[in-house]
Structure formats: structure tokens, C-alpha cells
Amino acid sequence: MPKPLWAGAISFGLVTIPVKIVSATEDRDVHFHRVHLTDMGRVRTRKVCELDDQVVSQDEIGKGYEIAKDETVPVTDEELEQMPLPTAKAIEIAAFVDADTIDPVRISDSYYLAADGQVAAKPYTLLREALERSSKVAVAKFAWHGRERLGLLRIREGAIVLHSMKWPDEVRNTTDVAVPREVEVGEEEVEQALQLAEQMTIEDLSGFHDEYREALEEIIAAKAEGKPLPSPAEDGKPEKGEVVDLMAALNASVKAAEESRGERGEDATVHEMRPSKKTSRKSTAKKTATSKGTAAKKTASKKTAGKKAASKRRSAS
């Protein structure tokens, strides 16, 4: 079992459930050291006081809040721990809500709540059963790393999961983002997009893996063994500035998705790309010029035939 990060209790009405928090995720990224390139020596970060330019040890460093320029108020860890918060050592359930009412953008880190001792077994199971049967999630408040946080409790494979959440005022409004709102999309394009989404729907995400990390590990292994580095993958992205026909791209994507699943793609509707107005005008001009040329040739042929007939009549007379 991972090392507990926090120990306290879930407060569910008058029910108390002793629990320990353990991380539900783990960091699998490849981490680098900062080094001096000339000799590969480690480069360390030194904590220096800006007033006396002296290196400060960790036990000399504390917290301070700047209330005005050149005026800072010190705040100790003891003062933070003694704040009158009911959630200091408790995950206090405040309400239950339907799971689909929670905006995913508010969900942050995830933790498992482990029952702390045999005394927690029954109330832990009681809360788990209540969450499972009601199909709801619990909204809770708890203290974590020197601040009070909002949390979400739900069930995953028999374990109670705690998701830390952003407070409502921590989520930015979408009006601050350059989101297109006036662009019209055709119904046919929407239907093709829905068909593509249906073709790409899967039930299991376990097949996904970090290809960047794997490629990075290959580079590190090659350098460690003195071997040539792996060849870079070809970039299949369209060139910058290339105009893409949306409908054609959707149809091609649907066909590709069907082929990857081994389907024939009978339901896919392939639409021809409509020519641009410039192309249409050029084609019409060419047709008009061709028609005029043909008519002129026919008129010239008729005149030539008339002259030959008149010449024969004169010769006969």
C-alpha cells in the first residue's frame, strides 16, 4: 500500500469514518537533472536572501505575506495548524449531488480513501453502499496543504475516491477565451461528425500509452549505449496555410475509421468537393469559347459549300 499522505476522518452526519488518504495516481514521467554541459556536474538551486546575499538553510526559511511594498507579515506553520477550521482533520460531507451536474473542469487531483483500522470497516462500507445505490456523489470540504479545499467523493472499484475540486470562483469564464460563436455549420457536416464519433467510440481506455515517454526512453538508452539515435517520425500534419475541405476531411476520416475496424463503410456518404467560384467561371468561359469556335467553323463550312455549288452551276450553263 502507498504511503499515507493524510490521516483523519470522513464526517457523514453523525457518522465518523477514520480514513487515510493515499494518492490514486503515480508519476511515470522521465525526469531530468540540470547539469553543467562541460563536465556533466549537477547544477543545484541555492536559496539566497536578497538583503544580505547569504545562502539560507531550510530551517531558517518561513512563510510571509506581503501586505504592502517593503512590508511583509510572517506566518508560522503553528499558526496555520491552529486555525479554527472544522475540516482540519476531517473530510466533512456537506451535500450530495447528481454526478452529471459536476463540471469536469473543476476536478483536480485524485486520492483513494483507505479505511483506517477495523473500526472504520462498517461505516466505510455504509457510505460506499449509499453512494453506489443513490448514483450520486458527495461534495465535501477538507483542509489540505495549508488551505481549505472542496472535494468530491465517489466510488471506483469498491474504493471511495476523493477528488480535490476548484472553488466556483477559481474557474474562468469562457467569455475570456477566443471561442467562435457565429460560425454556421451545416446539418450534413454535423451528421458526418456524429458518424465519425460513433466509429471512434470505444469502451476500454487501457490500450492508451505514453508514446512520448517511450520514445524518450529509447533516446536515453541509445545514448547510454553509444548507439545512433532513432530516426524521427515523419510529420503527417498539413502544411501551414493549407485550406482543408471540411466535408471531404470528415468523409475521409469516417472511411479510415471504418477500415481500421474492418468495416466496409456502406453507411458512409462520400460527397464530391464542390468547385470554387473561380473554377466554375473558368469552366464556363472555356465552354462558351468552345461553343463559339464550333459555331464559327459550321458557318464557314456552309459558306464554302455554297460557293462550290454556284461555281458548278456557272460551269454547266
PDB file of C-alpha atoms in Angstrom:
ATOM      1  CA  MET A   1       0.000   0.000   0.000  1.00  0.00           C
ATOM      2  CA  PRO A   2       1.345   3.512  -0.846  1.00  0.00           C
ATOM      3  CA  LYS A   3       2.471   5.733   1.999  1.00  0.00           C
ATOM      4  CA  PRO A   4      -0.484   7.669   3.510  1.00  0.00           C
ATOM      5  CA  LEU A   5      -0.430  11.396   2.801  1.00  0.00           C
ATOM      6  CA  TRP A   6      -3.025  12.411   5.408  1.00  0.00           C
ATOM      7  CA  ALA A   7      -4.935  10.799   8.264  1.00  0.00           C
ATOM      8  CA  GLY A   8      -8.276  11.947   9.607  1.00  0.00           C
ATOM      9  CA  ALA A   9     -11.933  11.036   9.281  1.00  0.00           C
ATOM     10  CA  ILE A  10     -14.923  11.397   6.994  1.00  0.00           C
ATOM     11  CA  SER A  11     -17.759  13.227   8.722  1.00  0.00           C
ATOM     12  CA  PHE A  12     -21.082  11.877   7.386  1.00  0.00           C
ATOM     13  CA  GLY A  13     -23.780  13.464   9.553  1.00  0.00           C
ATOM     14  CA  LEU A  14     -23.170  11.934  12.980  1.00  0.00           C
ATOM     15  CA  VAL A  15     -21.195   9.063  11.443  1.00  0.00           C
ATOM     16  CA  THR A  16     -17.410   9.241  11.682  1.00  0.00           C
ATOM     17  CA  ILE A  17     -15.211   7.117   9.401  1.00  0.00           C
ATOM     18  CA  PRO A  18     -11.459   7.047  10.194  1.00  0.00           C
ATOM     19  CA  VAL A  19      -9.562   7.126   6.899  1.00  0.00           C
ATOM     20  CA  LYS A  20      -6.130   7.626   5.393  1.00  0.00           C
ATOM     21  CA  ILE A  21      -5.501   9.400   2.110  1.00  0.00           C
ATOM     22  CA  VAL A  22      -3.207   7.766  -0.439  1.00  0.00           C
ATOM     23  CA  SER A  23      -2.505   9.038  -3.933  1.00  0.00           C
ATOM     24  CA  ALA A  24      -4.646   7.415  -6.628  1.00  0.00           C
ATOM     25  CA  THR A  25      -2.132   8.190  -9.372  1.00  0.00           C
ATOM     26  CA  GLU A  26       1.629   7.969  -9.818  1.00  0.00           C
ATOM     27  CA  ASP A  27       4.148   9.996 -11.762  1.00  0.00           C
ATOM     28  CA  ARG A  28       5.610   7.950 -14.634  1.00  0.00           C
ATOM     29  CA  ASP A  29       7.301  10.839 -16.433  1.00  0.00           C
ATOM     30  CA  VAL A  30      11.011  10.794 -17.237  1.00  0.00           C
ATOM     31  CA  HIS A  31      12.740  13.424 -15.098  1.00  0.00           C
ATOM     32  CA  PHE A  32      15.987  15.189 -15.967  1.00  0.00           C
ATOM     33  CA  HIS A  33      18.722  16.706 -13.796  1.00  0.00           C
ATOM     34  CA  ARG A  34      20.081  20.143 -14.590  1.00  0.00           C
ATOM     35  CA  VAL A  35      23.761  19.692 -15.423  1.00  0.00           C
ATOM     36  CA  HIS A  36      26.813  21.722 -16.402  1.00  0.00           C
ATOM     37  CA  LEU A  37      27.330  20.681 -20.049  1.00  0.00           C
ATOM     38  CA  THR A  38      31.125  20.969 -19.954  1.00  0.00           C
ATOM     39  CA  ASP A  39      31.614  18.366 -17.204  1.00  0.00           C
ATOM     40  CA  MET A  40      28.103  16.942 -16.505  1.00  0.00           C
ATOM     41  CA  GLY A  41      28.192  18.176 -12.919  1.00  0.00           C
ATOM     42  CA  ARG A  42      24.829  18.688 -11.196  1.00  0.00           C
ATOM     43  CA  VAL A  43      23.558  22.268 -11.066  1.00  0.00           C
ATOM     44  CA  ARG A  44      21.849  22.972  -7.745  1.00  0.00           C
ATOM     45  CA  THR A  45      19.426  25.710  -6.760  1.00  0.00           C
ATOM     46  CA  ARG A  46      20.729  27.832  -3.908  1.00  0.00           C
ATOM     47  CA  LYS A  47      18.328  29.775  -1.680  1.00  0.00           C
ATOM     48  CA  VAL A  48      19.824  33.209  -1.109  1.00  0.00           C
ATOM     49  CA  CYS A  49      18.456  36.088   0.977  1.00  0.00           C
ATOM     50  CA  GLU A  50      18.147  39.137  -1.272  1.00  0.00           C
ATOM     51  CA  LEU A  51      19.029  41.533   1.587  1.00  0.00           C
ATOM     52  CA  ASP A  52      22.343  40.118   2.806  1.00  0.00           C
ATOM     53  CA  ASP A  53      23.112  37.885  -0.219  1.00  0.00           C
ATOM     54  CA  GLN A  54      23.735  34.915   2.102  1.00  0.00           C
ATOM     55  CA  VAL A  55      22.745  31.288   1.448  1.00  0.00           C
ATOM     56  CA  VAL A  56      19.875  30.341   3.800  1.00  0.00           C
ATOM     57  CA  SER A  57      19.333  26.852   5.215  1.00  0.00           C
ATOM     58  CA  GLN A  58      15.893  25.237   5.131  1.00  0.00           C
ATOM     59  CA  ASP A  59      15.286  25.646   8.889  1.00  0.00           C
ATOM     60  CA  GLU A  60      15.770  29.423   8.506  1.00  0.00           C
ATOM     61  CA  ILE A  61      13.050  29.719   5.846  1.00  0.00           C
ATOM     62  CA  GLY A  62       9.455  30.502   6.773  1.00  0.00           C
ATOM     63  CA  LYS A  63       6.281  31.937   5.250  1.00  0.00           C
ATOM     64  CA  GLY A  64       5.468  35.611   4.839  1.00  0.00           C
ATOM     65  CA  TYR A  65       2.669  37.613   3.229  1.00  0.00           C
ATOM     66  CA  GLU A  66       3.391  40.970   1.603  1.00  0.00           C
ATOM     67  CA  ILE A  67       0.670  43.416   2.727  1.00  0.00           C
ATOM     68  CA  ALA A  68       2.384  46.440   1.166  1.00  0.00           C
ATOM     69  CA  LYS A  69       5.619  47.273  -0.597  1.00  0.00           C
ATOM     70  CA  ASP A  70       8.558  46.509   1.718  1.00  0.00           C
ATOM     71  CA  GLU A  71       6.164  45.310   4.430  1.00  0.00           C
ATOM     72  CA  THR A  72       5.758  41.570   4.981  1.00  0.00           C
ATOM     73  CA  VAL A  73       3.883  39.798   7.764  1.00  0.00           C
ATOM     74  CA  PRO A  74       5.375  36.460   8.941  1.00  0.00           C
ATOM     75  CA  VAL A  75       3.013  33.493   9.294  1.00  0.00           C
ATOM     76  CA  THR A  76       4.192  30.357  11.079  1.00  0.00           C
ATOM     77  CA  ASP A  77       3.181  26.750  10.434  1.00  0.00           C
ATOM     78  CA  GLU A  78       1.890  26.532  14.009  1.00  0.00           C
ATOM     79  CA  GLU A  79      -0.454  29.461  13.401  1.00  0.00           C
ATOM     80  CA  LEU A  80      -1.799  27.791  10.277  1.00  0.00           C
ATOM     81  CA  GLU A  81      -2.340  24.495  12.083  1.00  0.00           C
ATOM     82  CA  GLN A  82      -4.248  26.201  14.906  1.00  0.00           C
ATOM     83  CA  MET A  83      -6.736  27.983  12.646  1.00  0.00           C
ATOM     84  CA  PRO A  84     -10.323  27.294  13.816  1.00  0.00           C
ATOM     85  CA  LEU A  85     -11.311  25.125  10.857  1.00  0.00           C
ATOM     86  CA  PRO A  86     -13.767  22.235  11.374  1.00  0.00           C
ATOM     87  CA  THR A  87     -12.126  20.499   8.418  1.00  0.00           C
ATOM     88  CA  ALA A  88      -8.615  20.491   9.883  1.00  0.00           C
ATOM     89  CA  LYS A  89      -8.636  16.727  10.370  1.00  0.00           C
ATOM     90  CA  ALA A  90     -11.945  15.823   8.771  1.00  0.00           C
ATOM     91  CA  ILE A  91     -13.456  15.426   5.334  1.00  0.00           C
ATOM     92  CA  GLU A  92     -16.828  16.974   6.065  1.00  0.00           C
ATOM     93  CA  ILE A  93     -19.586  15.883   3.675  1.00  0.00           C
ATOM     94  CA  ALA A  94     -21.781  18.920   3.018  1.00  0.00           C
ATOM     95  CA  ALA A  95     -24.174  17.672   0.320  1.00  0.00           C
ATOM     96  CA  PHE A  96     -24.971  15.015  -2.271  1.00  0.00           C
ATOM     97  CA  VAL A  97     -25.482  15.866  -5.941  1.00  0.00           C
ATOM     98  CA  ASP A  98     -26.072  14.029  -9.216  1.00  0.00           C
ATOM     99  CA  ALA A  99     -22.756  13.081 -10.798  1.00  0.00           C
ATOM    100  CA  ASP A 100     -23.609  14.665 -14.164  1.00  0.00           C
ATOM    101  CA  THR A 101     -24.025  18.102 -12.554  1.00  0.00           C
ATOM    102  CA  ILE A 102     -20.297  18.343 -11.769  1.00  0.00           C
ATOM    103  CA  ASP A 103     -18.292  20.241 -14.382  1.00  0.00           C
ATOM    104  CA  PRO A 104     -15.142  18.156 -15.124  1.00  0.00           C
ATOM    105  CA  VAL A 105     -13.033  21.323 -15.435  1.00  0.00           C
ATOM    106  CA  ARG A 106     -13.357  21.740 -11.658  1.00  0.00           C
ATOM    107  CA  ILE A 107     -11.859  18.318 -10.845  1.00  0.00           C
ATOM    108  CA  SER A 108      -8.166  18.295  -9.933  1.00  0.00           C
ATOM    109  CA  ASP A 109      -6.026  15.645  -8.176  1.00  0.00           C
ATOM    110  CA  SER A 110      -7.405  12.245  -7.145  1.00  0.00           C
ATOM    111  CA  TYR A 111      -6.838  10.225  -3.958  1.00  0.00           C
ATOM    112  CA  TYR A 112      -8.023   6.906  -2.533  1.00  0.00           C
ATOM    113  CA  LEU A 113      -9.538   6.877   0.946  1.00  0.00           C
ATOM    114  CA  ALA A 114      -8.434   3.773   2.852  1.00  0.00           C
ATOM    115  CA  ALA A 115     -10.302   2.613   5.951  1.00  0.00           C
ATOM    116  CA  ASP A 116      -8.096   3.301   8.975  1.00  0.00           C
ATOM    117  CA  GLY A 117      -8.467   0.230  11.181  1.00  0.00           C
ATOM    118  CA  GLN A 118     -11.225  -2.293  11.773  1.00  0.00           C
ATOM    119  CA  VAL A 119     -13.449   0.279  13.473  1.00  0.00           C
ATOM    120  CA  ALA A 120     -13.792   2.063  10.130  1.00  0.00           C
ATOM    121  CA  ALA A 121     -14.884  -1.024   8.173  1.00  0.00           C
ATOM    122  CA  LYS A 122     -18.641  -0.802   8.786  1.00  0.00           C
ATOM    123  CA  PRO A 123     -19.163   2.984   8.386  1.00  0.00           C
ATOM    124  CA  TYR A 124     -16.854   2.946   5.331  1.00  0.00           C
ATOM    125  CA  THR A 125     -18.981   0.200   3.752  1.00  0.00           C
ATOM    126  CA  LEU A 126     -22.163   2.079   4.711  1.00  0.00           C
ATOM    127  CA  LEU A 127     -21.060   5.240   2.880  1.00  0.00           C
ATOM    128  CA  ARG A 128     -19.871   3.228  -0.114  1.00  0.00           C
ATOM    129  CA  GLU A 129     -23.241   1.442  -0.400  1.00  0.00           C
ATOM    130  CA  ALA A 130     -25.126   4.730  -0.041  1.00  0.00           C
ATOM    131  CA  LEU A 131     -23.114   6.328  -2.863  1.00  0.00           C
ATOM    132  CA  GLU A 132     -23.452   3.303  -5.142  1.00  0.00           C
ATOM    133  CA  ARG A 133     -27.207   2.843  -4.690  1.00  0.00           C
ATOM    134  CA  SER A 134     -28.083   6.513  -4.978  1.00  0.00           C
ATOM    135  CA  SER A 135     -25.908   7.037  -8.095  1.00  0.00           C
ATOM    136  CA  LYS A 136     -24.860  10.321  -6.522  1.00  0.00           C
ATOM    137  CA  VAL A 137     -21.560  11.867  -5.486  1.00  0.00           C
ATOM    138  CA  ALA A 138     -20.791  13.588  -2.202  1.00  0.00           C
ATOM    139  CA  VAL A 139     -19.482  17.152  -2.015  1.00  0.00           C
ATOM    140  CA  ALA A 140     -17.140  17.679   0.946  1.00  0.00           C
ATOM    141  CA  LYS A 141     -14.796  20.251   2.481  1.00  0.00           C
ATOM    142  CA  PHE A 142     -11.347  19.380   3.830  1.00  0.00           C
ATOM    143  CA  ALA A 143      -8.071  21.060   4.780  1.00  0.00           C
ATOM    144  CA  TRP A 144      -5.032  20.207   2.659  1.00  0.00           C
ATOM    145  CA  HIS A 145      -1.570  21.794   2.439  1.00  0.00           C
ATOM    146  CA  GLY A 146      -2.467  24.863   4.447  1.00  0.00           C
ATOM    147  CA  ARG A 147      -5.791  25.708   2.816  1.00  0.00           C
ATOM    148  CA  GLU A 148      -9.382  24.547   2.826  1.00  0.00           C
ATOM    149  CA  ARG A 149     -10.475  22.745  -0.303  1.00  0.00           C
ATOM    150  CA  LEU A 150     -13.640  21.497  -1.902  1.00  0.00           C
ATOM    151  CA  GLY A 151     -13.778  17.767  -2.614  1.00  0.00           C
ATOM    152  CA  LEU A 152     -15.839  15.191  -4.427  1.00  0.00           C
ATOM    153  CA  LEU A 153     -16.370  11.642  -3.136  1.00  0.00           C
ATOM    154  CA  ARG A 154     -17.322   8.827  -5.492  1.00  0.00           C
ATOM    155  CA  ILE A 155     -16.817   5.069  -5.810  1.00  0.00           C
ATOM    156  CA  ARG A 156     -14.238   3.361  -8.008  1.00  0.00           C
ATOM    157  CA  GLU A 157     -13.920  -0.425  -7.958  1.00  0.00           C
ATOM    158  CA  GLY A 158     -15.101  -0.656  -4.360  1.00  0.00           C
ATOM    159  CA  ALA A 159     -12.937   2.164  -3.028  1.00  0.00           C
ATOM    160  CA  ILE A 160     -14.019   5.663  -2.056  1.00  0.00           C
ATOM    161  CA  VAL A 161     -12.181   8.215  -4.179  1.00  0.00           C
ATOM    162  CA  LEU A 162     -11.588  11.818  -3.168  1.00  0.00           C
ATOM    163  CA  HIS A 163     -11.180  14.345  -5.988  1.00  0.00           C
ATOM    164  CA  SER A 164      -9.985  17.791  -4.990  1.00  0.00           C
ATOM    165  CA  MET A 165     -12.004  20.456  -6.780  1.00  0.00           C
ATOM    166  CA  LYS A 166     -11.663  24.081  -7.766  1.00  0.00           C
ATOM    167  CA  TRP A 167     -13.877  26.554  -5.966  1.00  0.00           C
ATOM    168  CA  PRO A 168     -16.520  28.138  -8.241  1.00  0.00           C
ATOM    169  CA  ASP A 169     -14.651  31.463  -8.387  1.00  0.00           C
ATOM    170  CA  GLU A 170     -11.436  29.690  -9.486  1.00  0.00           C
ATOM    171  CA  VAL A 171     -12.903  28.637 -12.850  1.00  0.00           C
ATOM    172  CA  ARG A 172     -12.524  31.269 -15.546  1.00  0.00           C
ATOM    173  CA  ASN A 173     -15.481  32.289 -17.679  1.00  0.00           C
ATOM    174  CA  THR A 174     -15.441  31.124 -21.303  1.00  0.00           C
ATOM    175  CA  THR A 175     -16.130  34.691 -22.423  1.00  0.00           C
ATOM    176  CA  ASP A 176     -12.446  35.355 -21.708  1.00  0.00           C
ATOM    177  CA  VAL A 177     -11.471  32.803 -24.351  1.00  0.00           C
ATOM    178  CA  ALA A 178     -11.491  33.324 -28.120  1.00  0.00           C
ATOM    179  CA  VAL A 179     -14.320  30.860 -28.818  1.00  0.00           C
ATOM    180  CA  PRO A 180     -16.024  31.081 -32.263  1.00  0.00           C
ATOM    181  CA  ARG A 181     -19.751  31.671 -31.720  1.00  0.00           C
ATOM    182  CA  GLU A 182     -21.137  32.993 -35.034  1.00  0.00           C
ATOM    183  CA  VAL A 183     -19.870  30.334 -37.459  1.00  0.00           C
ATOM    184  CA  GLU A 184     -22.633  28.365 -39.192  1.00  0.00           C
ATOM    185  CA  VAL A 185     -22.159  24.615 -39.538  1.00  0.00           C
ATOM    186  CA  GLY A 186     -24.293  22.624 -41.974  1.00  0.00           C
ATOM    187  CA  GLU A 187     -26.532  19.827 -40.727  1.00  0.00           C
ATOM    188  CA  GLU A 188     -24.827  17.399 -43.106  1.00  0.00           C
ATOM    189  CA  GLU A 189     -21.444  18.233 -41.568  1.00  0.00           C
ATOM    190  CA  VAL A 190     -22.822  17.687 -38.060  1.00  0.00           C
ATOM    191  CA  GLU A 191     -24.214  14.279 -39.096  1.00  0.00           C
ATOM    192  CA  GLN A 192     -20.847  13.259 -40.514  1.00  0.00           C
ATOM    193  CA  ALA A 193     -19.108  14.403 -37.336  1.00  0.00           C
ATOM    194  CA  LEU A 194     -21.550  12.315 -35.277  1.00  0.00           C
ATOM    195  CA  GLN A 195     -20.916   9.312 -37.531  1.00  0.00           C
ATOM    196  CA  LEU A 196     -17.163   9.765 -37.069  1.00  0.00           C
ATOM    197  CA  ALA A 197     -17.614   9.963 -33.283  1.00  0.00           C
ATOM    198  CA  GLU A 198     -19.656   6.748 -33.391  1.00  0.00           C
ATOM    199  CA  GLN A 199     -16.960   4.973 -35.397  1.00  0.00           C
ATOM    200  CA  MET A 200     -14.295   6.112 -32.923  1.00  0.00           C
ATOM    201  CA  THR A 201     -16.253   5.115 -29.791  1.00  0.00           C
ATOM    202  CA  ILE A 202     -14.516   2.552 -27.555  1.00  0.00           C
ATOM    203  CA  GLU A 203     -15.305   1.078 -24.146  1.00  0.00           C
ATOM    204  CA  ASP A 204     -11.815   0.449 -22.758  1.00  0.00           C
ATOM    205  CA  LEU A 205      -9.056   3.062 -22.459  1.00  0.00           C
ATOM    206  CA  SER A 206      -6.420   0.627 -21.164  1.00  0.00           C
ATOM    207  CA  GLY A 207      -4.777   0.467 -24.597  1.00  0.00           C
ATOM    208  CA  PHE A 208      -3.584   4.059 -24.424  1.00  0.00           C
ATOM    209  CA  HIS A 209       0.063   4.595 -23.515  1.00  0.00           C
ATOM    210  CA  ASP A 210       2.571   7.445 -23.375  1.00  0.00           C
ATOM    211  CA  GLU A 211       4.370   7.281 -26.737  1.00  0.00           C
ATOM    212  CA  TYR A 212       6.444  10.377 -25.909  1.00  0.00           C
ATOM    213  CA  ARG A 213       7.858   8.721 -22.786  1.00  0.00           C
ATOM    214  CA  GLU A 214       8.639   5.520 -24.725  1.00  0.00           C
ATOM    215  CA  ALA A 215      10.440   7.487 -27.455  1.00  0.00           C
ATOM    216  CA  LEU A 216      12.356   9.438 -24.803  1.00  0.00           C
ATOM    217  CA  GLU A 217      13.424   6.211 -23.082  1.00  0.00           C
ATOM    218  CA  GLU A 218      14.678   4.896 -26.446  1.00  0.00           C
ATOM    219  CA  ILE A 219      16.779   8.021 -26.933  1.00  0.00           C
ATOM    220  CA  ILE A 220      18.256   7.743 -23.422  1.00  0.00           C
ATOM    221  CA  ALA A 221      19.035   4.026 -23.928  1.00  0.00           C
ATOM    222  CA  ALA A 222      20.683   4.709 -27.299  1.00  0.00           C
ATOM    223  CA  LYS A 223      22.860   7.499 -25.871  1.00  0.00           C
ATOM    224  CA  ALA A 224      23.833   5.355 -22.871  1.00  0.00           C
ATOM    225  CA  GLU A 225      24.951   2.528 -25.179  1.00  0.00           C
ATOM    226  CA  GLY A 226      26.604   4.814 -27.735  1.00  0.00           C
ATOM    227  CA  LYS A 227      24.206   3.772 -30.491  1.00  0.00           C
ATOM    228  CA  PRO A 228      22.694   6.004 -33.212  1.00  0.00           C
ATOM    229  CA  LEU A 229      19.532   7.811 -32.188  1.00  0.00           C
ATOM    230  CA  PRO A 230      16.189   6.533 -33.532  1.00  0.00           C
ATOM    231  CA  SER A 231      15.051   8.170 -36.758  1.00  0.00           C
ATOM    232  CA  PRO A 232      12.475  10.921 -36.273  1.00  0.00           C
ATOM    233  CA  ALA A 233       8.917  10.128 -37.311  1.00  0.00           C
ATOM    234  CA  GLU A 234       7.586  11.810 -40.435  1.00  0.00           C
ATOM    235  CA  ASP A 235       5.278  14.717 -39.747  1.00  0.00           C
ATOM    236  CA  GLY A 236       1.938  13.996 -41.397  1.00  0.00           C
ATOM    237  CA  LYS A 237       0.362  17.312 -40.482  1.00  0.00           C
ATOM    238  CA  PRO A 238      -0.907  19.523 -43.311  1.00  0.00           C
ATOM    239  CA  GLU A 239       1.307  22.429 -44.260  1.00  0.00           C
ATOM    240  CA  LYS A 240       0.558  25.743 -42.626  1.00  0.00           C
ATOM    241  CA  GLY A 241      -1.928  27.758 -44.633  1.00  0.00           C
ATOM    242  CA  GLU A 242      -3.347  24.753 -46.490  1.00  0.00           C
ATOM    243  CA  VAL A 243      -7.116  25.041 -46.947  1.00  0.00           C
ATOM    244  CA  VAL A 244      -8.895  21.822 -45.941  1.00  0.00           C
ATOM    245  CA  ASP A 245     -12.364  20.949 -47.243  1.00  0.00           C
ATOM    246  CA  LEU A 246     -14.212  20.116 -44.011  1.00  0.00           C
ATOM    247  CA  MET A 247     -16.766  17.781 -45.586  1.00  0.00           C
ATOM    248  CA  ALA A 248     -14.123  15.875 -47.544  1.00  0.00           C
ATOM    249  CA  ALA A 249     -11.991  15.572 -44.414  1.00  0.00           C
ATOM    250  CA  LEU A 250     -14.942  14.230 -42.402  1.00  0.00           C
ATOM    251  CA  ASN A 251     -15.809  11.651 -45.073  1.00  0.00           C
ATOM    252  CA  ALA A 252     -12.192  10.532 -45.348  1.00  0.00           C
ATOM    253  CA  SER A 253     -11.991  10.243 -41.564  1.00  0.00           C
ATOM    254  CA  VAL A 254     -15.170   8.122 -41.411  1.00  0.00           C
ATOM    255  CA  LYS A 255     -13.838   5.791 -44.129  1.00  0.00           C
ATOM    256  CA  ALA A 256     -10.475   5.484 -42.364  1.00  0.00           C
ATOM    257  CA  ALA A 257     -12.203   4.687 -39.060  1.00  0.00           C
ATOM    258  CA  GLU A 258     -14.352   2.040 -40.739  1.00  0.00           C
ATOM    259  CA  GLU A 259     -11.335   0.464 -42.430  1.00  0.00           C
ATOM    260  CA  SER A 260      -9.460   0.340 -39.125  1.00  0.00           C
ATOM    261  CA  ARG A 261     -12.401  -1.597 -37.652  1.00  0.00           C
ATOM    262  CA  GLY A 262     -12.607  -3.895 -40.690  1.00  0.00           C
ATOM    263  CA  GLU A 263     -15.939  -2.487 -41.858  1.00  0.00           C
ATOM    264  CA  ARG A 264     -16.944  -1.837 -45.452  1.00  0.00           C
ATOM    265  CA  GLY A 265     -18.261   1.638 -44.872  1.00  0.00           C
ATOM    266  CA  GLU A 266     -21.593   1.142 -46.649  1.00  0.00           C
ATOM    267  CA  ASP A 267     -23.282   3.727 -44.451  1.00  0.00           C
ATOM    268  CA  ALA A 268     -20.759   6.438 -45.243  1.00  0.00           C
ATOM    269  CA  THR A 269     -21.833   9.032 -47.785  1.00  0.00           C
ATOM    270  CA  VAL A 270     -18.991  10.397 -49.852  1.00  0.00           C
ATOM    271  CA  HIS A 271     -19.642  13.884 -51.170  1.00  0.00           C
ATOM    272  CA  GLU A 272     -17.780  15.358 -54.097  1.00  0.00           C
ATOM    273  CA  MET A 273     -15.890  18.528 -53.352  1.00  0.00           C
ATOM    274  CA  ARG A 274     -17.728  21.498 -54.814  1.00  0.00           C
ATOM    275  CA  PRO A 275     -15.612  23.544 -57.214  1.00  0.00           C
ATOM    276  CA  SER A 276     -14.830  27.081 -56.219  1.00  0.00           C
ATOM    277  CA  LYS A 277     -16.462  30.059 -57.954  1.00  0.00           C
ATOM    278  CA  LYS A 278     -13.201  30.812 -59.773  1.00  0.00           C
ATOM    279  CA  THR A 279     -13.100  27.289 -61.156  1.00  0.00           C
ATOM    280  CA  SER A 280     -16.755  27.494 -62.211  1.00  0.00           C
ATOM    281  CA  ARG A 281     -16.195  30.782 -64.048  1.00  0.00           C
ATOM    282  CA  LYS A 282     -13.126  29.375 -65.824  1.00  0.00           C
ATOM    283  CA  SER A 283     -15.033  26.246 -66.868  1.00  0.00           C
ATOM    284  CA  THR A 284     -17.983  28.337 -68.145  1.00  0.00           C
ATOM    285  CA  ALA A 285     -15.658  30.631 -70.085  1.00  0.00           C
ATOM    286  CA  LYS A 286     -13.944  27.628 -71.691  1.00  0.00           C
ATOM    287  CA  LYS A 287     -17.306  26.089 -72.665  1.00  0.00           C
ATOM    288  CA  THR A 288     -18.504  29.424 -74.147  1.00  0.00           C
ATOM    289  CA  ALA A 289     -15.299  29.847 -76.129  1.00  0.00           C
ATOM    290  CA  THR A 290     -15.555  26.272 -77.421  1.00  0.00           C
ATOM    291  CA  SER A 291     -19.188  26.754 -78.452  1.00  0.00           C
ATOM    292  CA  LYS A 292     -18.347  29.981 -80.303  1.00  0.00           C
ATOM    293  CA  GLY A 293     -15.477  28.282 -82.092  1.00  0.00           C
ATOM    294  CA  THR A 294     -17.676  25.363 -83.178  1.00  0.00           C
ATOM    295  CA  ALA A 295     -20.428  27.697 -84.467  1.00  0.00           C
ATOM    296  CA  ALA A 296     -17.880  29.727 -86.458  1.00  0.00           C
ATOM    297  CA  LYS A 297     -16.493  26.555 -88.058  1.00  0.00           C
ATOM    298  CA  LYS A 298     -20.014  25.433 -89.049  1.00  0.00           C
ATOM    299  CA  THR A 299     -20.788  28.859 -90.638  1.00  0.00           C
ATOM    300  CA  ALA A 300     -17.506  28.821 -92.586  1.00  0.00           C
ATOM    301  CA  SER A 301     -18.242  25.303 -93.866  1.00  0.00           C
ATOM    302  CA  LYS A 302     -21.697  26.366 -95.098  1.00  0.00           C
ATOM    303  CA  LYS A 303     -20.239  29.377 -96.976  1.00  0.00           C
ATOM    304  CA  THR A 304     -17.592  27.208 -98.644  1.00  0.00           C
ATOM    305  CA  ALA A 305     -20.233  24.651 -99.721  1.00  0.00           C
ATOM    306  CA  GLY A 306     -22.430  27.460-101.214  1.00  0.00           C
ATOM    307  CA  LYS A 307     -19.550  28.883-103.277  1.00  0.00           C
ATOM    308  CA  LYS A 308     -18.741  25.423-104.731  1.00  0.00           C
ATOM    309  CA  ALA A 309     -22.388  24.846-105.731  1.00  0.00           C
ATOM    310  CA  ALA A 310     -22.612  28.273-107.533  1.00  0.00           C
ATOM    311  CA  SER A 311     -19.369  27.599-109.404  1.00  0.00           C
ATOM    312  CA  LYS A 312     -20.736  24.256-110.683  1.00  0.00           C
ATOM    313  CA  ARG A 313     -23.954  25.925-111.965  1.00  0.00           C
ATOM    314  CA  ARG A 314     -21.974  28.542-113.891  1.00  0.00           C
ATOM    315  CA  SER A 315     -19.792  25.867-115.469  1.00  0.00           C
ATOM    316  CA  ALA A 316     -22.890  23.909-116.530  1.00  0.00           C
ATOM    317  CA  SER A 317     -24.516  26.951-118.188  1.00  0.00           C
TER     318      SER A 317
END
